[in-house]
XYZ file of N, CA and C in Angstrom:
528
model
N 52.080 64.066 108.684
C 52.473 65.466 108.581
C 51.388 66.378 109.160
N 50.154 66.051 108.822
C 49.056 66.858 109.364
C 49.005 66.711 110.882
N 49.126 65.482 111.349
C 49.112 65.237 112.793
C 50.228 65.963 113.520
N 51.421 65.962 112.936
C 52.545 66.640 113.589
C 52.334 68.150 113.606
N 51.845 68.715 112.503
C 51.565 70.156 112.466
C 50.513 70.535 113.504
N 49.464 69.729 113.614
C 48.411 69.996 114.593
C 48.962 69.834 116.011
N 49.777 68.814 116.231
C 50.381 68.592 117.546
C 51.231 69.793 117.974
N 52.040 70.310 117.072
C 52.866 71.486 117.396
C 51.971 72.665 117.779
N 50.902 72.883 117.016
C 49.987 73.984 117.338
C 49.333 73.776 118.699
N 48.886 72.548 118.980
C 48.246 72.278 120.272
C 49.215 72.466 121.430
N 50.426 71.979 121.271
C 51.430 72.138 122.328
C 51.718 73.611 122.571
N 51.902 74.374 121.491
C 52.264 75.786 121.666
C 51.117 76.616 122.226
N 49.882 76.183 122.039
C 48.762 76.969 122.543
C 48.157 76.438 123.839
N 48.350 75.165 124.135
C 47.691 74.605 125.315
C 48.644 74.219 126.438
N 49.895 73.907 126.126
C 50.786 73.359 127.142
C 51.951 74.250 127.551
N 52.125 75.366 126.877
C 53.246 76.237 127.243
C 52.727 77.634 127.548
N 53.540 78.385 128.262
C 53.147 79.752 128.607
C 53.244 80.657 127.382
N 52.680 81.834 127.488
C 52.740 82.805 126.382
C 54.185 83.177 126.056
N 55.010 83.300 127.071
C 56.423 83.628 126.861
C 57.128 82.503 126.102
N 56.878 81.248 126.505
C 57.483 80.111 125.808
C 56.989 80.022 124.365
N 55.689 80.275 124.156
C 55.122 80.245 122.802
C 55.798 81.309 121.944
N 55.984 82.491 122.478
C 56.658 83.566 121.754
C 58.088 83.148 121.417
N 58.771 82.481 122.363
C 60.133 81.987 122.108
C 60.158 80.961 120.977
N 59.154 80.064 120.940
C 59.069 79.091 119.838
C 59.087 79.810 118.497
N 58.289 80.859 118.402
C 58.194 81.594 117.141
C 59.473 82.379 116.853
N 60.025 82.998 117.874
C 61.247 83.784 117.673
C 62.399 82.894 117.227
N 62.552 81.721 117.842
C 63.686 80.852 117.523
C 63.398 79.829 116.413
N 62.141 79.703 116.012
C 61.808 78.724 114.988
C 61.379 79.295 113.659
N 61.024 80.577 113.633
C 60.547 81.171 112.382
C 61.700 81.372 111.407
N 61.352 81.406 110.140
C 62.331 81.661 109.093
C 62.634 83.153 109.107
N 63.906 83.518 109.090
C 64.290 84.916 109.201
C 65.587 85.148 108.439
N 65.564 86.134 107.558
C 66.696 86.463 106.684
C 68.005 86.621 107.468
N 67.986 87.498 108.430
C 69.201 87.802 109.189
C 69.693 86.586 109.985
N 68.781 85.911 110.669
C 69.167 84.768 111.507
C 69.782 83.642 110.680
N 69.216 83.389 109.505
C 69.717 82.292 108.673
C 70.998 82.691 107.958
N 70.979 83.818 107.258
C 72.113 84.181 106.406
C 73.297 84.781 107.156
N 73.028 85.514 108.223
C 74.128 86.150 108.940
C 74.603 85.354 110.145
N 73.695 84.621 110.786
C 74.065 83.900 112.004
C 74.079 82.386 111.832
N 73.786 81.906 110.629
C 73.881 80.483 110.342
C 72.874 79.603 111.056
N 71.712 80.144 111.387
C 70.677 79.369 112.070
C 69.825 78.633 111.025
N 70.434 77.632 110.399
C 69.816 76.939 109.271
C 68.634 76.062 109.668
N 68.545 75.710 110.941
C 67.406 74.902 111.392
C 66.078 75.584 111.082
N 66.091 76.916 111.019
C 64.872 77.689 110.773
C 64.235 77.360 109.423
N 65.066 76.900 108.473
C 64.549 76.570 107.146
C 63.547 75.415 107.209
N 63.628 74.605 108.257
C 62.672 73.490 108.435
C 61.735 73.696 109.624
N 62.227 74.262 110.727
C 61.346 74.426 111.892
C 60.187 75.360 111.581
N 60.413 76.322 110.697
C 59.344 77.268 110.353
C 58.169 76.580 109.670
N 58.398 75.383 109.088
C 57.329 74.656 108.410
C 56.253 74.165 109.378
N 56.578 74.099 110.654
C 55.652 73.535 111.622
C 55.044 74.581 112.557
N 55.335 75.846 112.312
C 54.728 76.938 113.073
C 53.747 77.653 112.154
N 52.633 78.072 112.695
C 51.615 78.742 111.884
C 51.084 79.966 112.609
N 50.678 80.957 111.826
C 49.997 82.119 112.370
C 50.877 83.023 113.183
N 50.433 83.296 114.388
C 51.078 84.265 115.258
C 51.122 83.735 116.686
N 52.208 84.030 117.415
C 52.267 83.576 118.808
C 51.298 84.340 119.713
N 50.701 85.407 119.192
C 49.820 86.241 120.006
C 48.342 86.129 119.626
N 48.033 85.447 118.524
C 46.657 85.403 118.033
C 46.278 83.973 117.661
N 45.504 83.325 118.514
C 45.135 81.934 118.265
C 44.234 81.810 117.037
N 43.399 82.809 116.775
C 42.523 82.744 115.594
C 43.346 82.724 114.313
N 44.323 83.586 114.226
C 45.185 83.630 113.045
C 45.953 82.317 112.895
N 46.427 81.789 114.002
C 47.143 80.508 113.983
C 46.237 79.397 113.467
N 45.028 79.314 113.980
C 44.111 78.242 113.587
C 43.670 78.379 112.127
N 43.456 79.601 111.665
C 43.071 79.816 110.263
C 44.205 79.384 109.342
N 45.425 79.837 109.652
C 46.598 79.493 108.842
C 46.799 77.974 108.835
N 46.756 77.377 110.008
C 46.927 75.928 110.134
C 45.825 75.185 109.385
N 44.575 75.611 109.555
C 43.458 74.928 108.908
C 43.615 74.922 107.387
N 43.878 76.079 106.793
C 43.956 76.131 105.335
C 45.144 75.334 104.796
N 46.287 75.392 105.469
C 47.424 74.587 105.023
C 47.137 73.098 105.150
N 46.570 72.682 106.269
C 46.326 71.256 106.483
C 45.166 70.748 105.632
N 44.166 71.585 105.389
C 43.068 71.186 104.508
C 43.593 70.938 103.092
N 44.417 71.854 102.596
C 45.014 71.678 101.264
C 45.889 70.429 101.231
N 46.662 70.221 102.290
C 47.519 69.038 102.349
C 46.678 67.766 102.366
N 45.562 67.778 103.074
C 44.683 66.620 103.140
C 44.098 66.316 101.761
N 43.566 67.325 101.107
C 42.897 67.128 99.820
C 43.897 66.738 98.727
N 44.949 67.511 98.577
C 45.908 67.276 97.494
C 46.924 66.202 97.892
N 47.324 66.213 99.142
C 48.346 65.281 99.612
C 47.962 63.825 99.474
N 46.712 63.506 99.744
C 46.272 62.108 99.616
C 46.450 61.622 98.182
N 46.086 62.467 97.246
C 46.185 62.112 95.829
C 47.649 61.916 95.437
N 48.487 62.879 95.808
C 49.912 62.809 95.451
C 50.570 61.616 96.116
N 50.287 61.385 97.385
C 50.895 60.263 98.095
C 50.475 58.927 97.473
N 49.238 58.829 97.000
C 48.786 57.575 96.402
C 49.519 57.274 95.094
N 49.911 58.290 94.342
C 50.631 58.080 93.091
C 52.143 58.041 93.272
N 52.665 58.802 94.229
C 54.111 58.912 94.423
C 54.653 57.926 95.446
N 53.827 57.474 96.370
C 54.282 56.637 97.472
C 54.697 57.494 98.656
N 54.837 56.869 99.825
C 55.116 57.596 101.065
C 56.452 58.331 101.031
N 57.495 57.643 100.595
C 58.847 58.227 100.651
C 58.966 59.413 99.698
N 58.524 59.244 98.461
C 58.605 60.354 97.493
C 57.728 61.522 97.923
N 56.580 61.204 98.477
C 55.677 62.241 98.971
C 56.371 63.077 100.061
N 56.998 62.410 101.014
C 57.733 63.121 102.063
C 58.878 63.936 101.484
N 59.551 63.380 100.470
C 60.642 64.120 99.816
C 60.113 65.388 99.158
N 58.981 65.279 98.469
C 58.372 66.463 97.835
C 58.026 67.489 98.904
N 57.402 67.038 99.980
C 56.976 67.940 101.051
C 58.169 68.674 101.671
N 59.162 67.918 102.127
C 60.283 68.548 102.827
C 61.205 69.322 101.894
N 61.466 68.814 100.719
C 62.305 69.551 99.779
C 61.603 70.835 99.328
N 60.307 70.737 99.050
C 59.547 71.932 98.675
C 59.495 72.945 99.797
N 59.275 72.482 101.021
C 59.269 73.384 102.165
C 60.616 74.049 102.364
N 61.681 73.261 102.223
C 63.041 73.784 102.366
C 63.335 74.831 101.284
N 62.978 74.525 100.028
C 63.225 75.473 98.936
C 62.366 76.726 99.077
N 61.131 76.556 99.561
C 60.291 77.716 99.841
C 60.905 78.598 100.910
N 61.455 77.976 101.944
C 62.131 78.735 103.004
C 63.374 79.442 102.472
N 64.123 78.768 101.611
C 65.324 79.396 101.031
C 64.976 80.628 100.210
N 63.975 80.517 99.345
C 63.599 81.667 98.519
C 63.056 82.791 99.395
N 62.281 82.432 100.388
C 61.747 83.424 101.311
C 62.866 84.151 102.046
N 63.819 83.402 102.545
C 64.918 84.003 103.301
C 65.792 84.882 102.400
N 65.895 84.514 101.142
C 66.706 85.293 100.206
C 66.026 86.599 99.811
N 64.691 86.623 99.792
C 63.998 87.769 99.209
C 63.105 88.558 100.161
N 63.011 88.132 101.417
C 62.203 88.893 102.379
C 63.023 89.165 103.631
N 62.606 90.161 104.370
C 63.352 90.563 105.562
C 62.692 90.133 106.878
N 61.407 89.912 106.902
C 60.708 89.616 108.147
C 60.738 88.153 108.525
N 60.000 87.832 109.588
C 59.839 86.449 110.017
C 58.756 85.792 109.172
N 58.934 84.508 108.914
C 57.979 83.765 108.108
C 57.760 82.402 108.746
N 56.491 81.988 108.806
C 56.150 80.673 109.348
C 55.104 80.015 108.457
N 55.014 78.706 108.536
C 53.957 77.974 107.867
C 54.456 76.927 106.900
N 53.566 75.987 106.625
C 53.871 74.878 105.733
C 53.479 75.176 104.290
N 53.177 76.421 103.986
C 52.661 76.765 102.658
C 53.618 76.404 101.536
N 54.910 76.624 101.714
C 55.870 76.247 100.676
C 55.843 74.752 100.416
N 55.760 73.962 101.479
C 55.678 72.504 101.334
C 54.365 72.102 100.673
N 53.282 72.754 101.060
C 51.976 72.456 100.467
C 51.981 72.830 98.983
N 52.577 73.963 98.645
C 52.668 74.350 97.238
C 53.537 73.372 96.448
N 54.530 72.774 97.081
C 55.342 71.756 96.399
C 54.494 70.528 96.077
N 53.663 70.120 97.016
C 52.767 68.985 96.785
C 51.773 69.344 95.678
N 51.266 70.541 95.734
C 50.372 71.092 94.716
C 51.054 71.055 93.343
N 52.292 71.538 93.286
C 53.067 71.530 92.038
C 53.352 70.129 91.539
N 53.615 69.195 92.457
C 53.864 67.802 92.059
C 52.628 67.217 91.386
N 51.457 67.544 91.919
C 50.227 67.060 91.303
C 50.061 67.670 89.910
N 50.350 68.952 89.776
C 50.217 69.605 88.471
C 51.164 68.989 87.437
N 52.405 68.784 87.818
C 53.390 68.206 86.894
C 52.972 66.788 86.511
N 52.543 66.006 87.489
C 52.123 64.639 87.224
C 50.941 64.615 86.247
N 49.955 65.458 86.509
C 48.787 65.500 85.624
C 49.168 65.966 84.219
N 50.029 66.959 84.141
C 50.448 67.448 82.830
C 51.211 66.368 82.065
N 52.125 65.724 82.769
C 52.945 64.690 82.132
C 52.089 63.515 81.645
N 51.042 63.192 82.370
C 50.194 62.045 82.045
C 48.813 62.476 81.549
N 48.731 63.649 80.934
C 47.440 64.183 80.510
C 46.749 63.321 79.451
N 47.528 62.640 78.623
C 46.902 61.766 77.621
C 46.281 60.549 78.295
N 46.941 60.037 79.300
C 46.430 58.874 80.024
C 45.142 59.211 80.788
N 45.127 60.375 81.454
C 43.986 60.762 82.278
C 42.917 61.533 81.511
N 43.224 61.968 80.307
C 42.248 62.618 79.440
C 41.652 63.883 80.011
N 40.340 64.001 79.851
C 39.618 65.216 80.248
C 39.742 65.490 81.745
N 39.798 64.451 82.570
C 39.942 64.639 84.010
C 41.216 65.409 84.320
N 42.310 65.091 83.635
C 43.575 65.796 83.861
C 43.448 67.257 83.464
N 42.828 67.526 82.337
C 42.666 68.911 81.888
C 41.814 69.712 82.869
N 40.735 69.118 83.348
C 39.871 69.811 84.308
C 40.602 70.076 85.616
N 41.311 69.075 86.105
C 42.037 69.268 87.370
C 43.162 70.288 87.212
N 43.871 70.242 86.099
C 44.925 71.235 85.867
C 44.343 72.641 85.857
N 43.216 72.828 85.186
C 42.563 74.141 85.167
C 42.217 74.581 86.590
N 41.631 73.685 87.366
C 41.253 74.007 88.741
C 42.477 74.357 89.588
N 43.557 73.579 89.422
C 44.774 73.836 90.197
C 45.387 75.180 89.825
N 45.372 75.519 88.550
C 45.897 76.820 88.111
C 45.057 77.950 88.700
N 43.748 77.795 88.698
C 42.870 78.822 89.269
C 43.108 78.966 90.769
N 43.175 77.844 91.479
C 43.410 77.886 92.934
C 44.768 78.509 93.242
N 45.793 78.124 92.485
C 47.117 78.717 92.675
C 47.105 80.209 92.408
N 46.439 80.615 91.347
C 46.335 82.041 91.020
C 45.630 82.831 92.104
N 44.540 82.269 92.633
C 43.810 82.934 93.721
C 44.704 83.077 94.945
N 45.453 82.026 95.271
C 46.354 82.086 96.431
C 47.417 83.166 96.257
N 48.001 83.243 95.072
C 49.005 84.284 94.831
C 48.372 85.679 94.870
N 47.159 85.820 94.341
C 46.480 87.121 94.373
C 46.197 87.556 95.810
N 45.754 86.624 96.646
C 45.514 86.940 98.057
C 46.824 87.357 98.715
N 47.911 86.658 98.395
C 49.217 87.014 98.947
C 49.653 88.410 98.525
N 49.447 88.741 97.274
C 49.800 90.081 96.789
C 48.934 91.129 97.479
N 47.637 90.865 97.586
C 46.729 91.804 98.242
C 47.125 92.028 99.697
N 47.633 90.987 100.371
C 48.010 91.125 101.786
C 49.189 92.079 101.965
N 49.980 92.270 100.925
C 51.154 93.153 101.051
C 50.777 94.625 101.074
N 49.527 94.947 100.752
C 49.093 96.338 100.744
C 48.513 96.785 102.072
N 48.314 95.866 102.990
C 47.732 96.213 104.279
C 48.785 96.358 105.362
N 48.310 96.720 106.547
C 49.200 96.874 107.703
C 49.280 95.611 108.537
N 48.433 94.628 108.255
C 48.365 93.413 109.060
C 49.387 92.381 108.613
N 49.014 91.134 108.809
C 49.869 90.008 108.460
C 50.035 89.949 106.944
N 51.252 89.707 106.509
C 51.524 89.594 105.083
C 51.833 88.149 104.731
N 51.229 87.692 103.649
C 51.452 86.330 103.178
C 52.746 86.302 102.383
N 53.557 85.293 102.626
C 54.877 85.180 102.012
C 54.778 84.427 100.678
N 54.506 85.168 99.606
C 54.405 84.534 98.290
C 55.730 83.957 97.823
N 56.847 84.478 98.304
C 58.143 83.906 97.912
C 58.269 82.471 98.436
N 57.761 82.250 99.644
C 57.754 80.885 100.185
C 56.876 79.967 99.363
N 55.718 80.493 98.931
C 54.822 79.705 98.083
C 55.503 79.378 96.763
N 56.062 80.389 96.131
C 56.707 80.208 94.830
C 57.910 79.263 94.925
N 58.688 79.378 95.992
C 59.828 78.487 96.202
C 59.405 77.034 96.330
N 58.258 76.809 96.980
C 57.726 75.448 97.109
C 57.333 74.910 95.754
């Protein structure tokens, strides 16, 4: 998953023209009107593999880095306990549900794997909570850390809505 996300970013920034890159984002991003009014349901999944902005490579790389770093750190743990197939199911179902909630409650374009990453994050939290007696203090410490990290992410998303720049889609995160 990390490799595919990185590959999409490399292709869109190194192998295609600026016009083609802009088209990738226009036709692949999650968008309320395109999905609900025009039935472009592919966007609910294609948006998971686009990050940042078609016009700003720094924003793209920052968005991609943080999503893939979280997926690397948390994903390895979840995949080791859930197995490959269940892990992929959590990732894609969470990403899909994040896209659905985003499309239902926001009007702009949305891109990124954050909903899928939050689903993996949530799977780890549920697993630790369910097996907290087995894992003891380690589970309690990790749950506390995950709650703090999740809270910080939501706070950053809320803070982004007050500016004129890029806004973080907390509905996509929450849906995941």
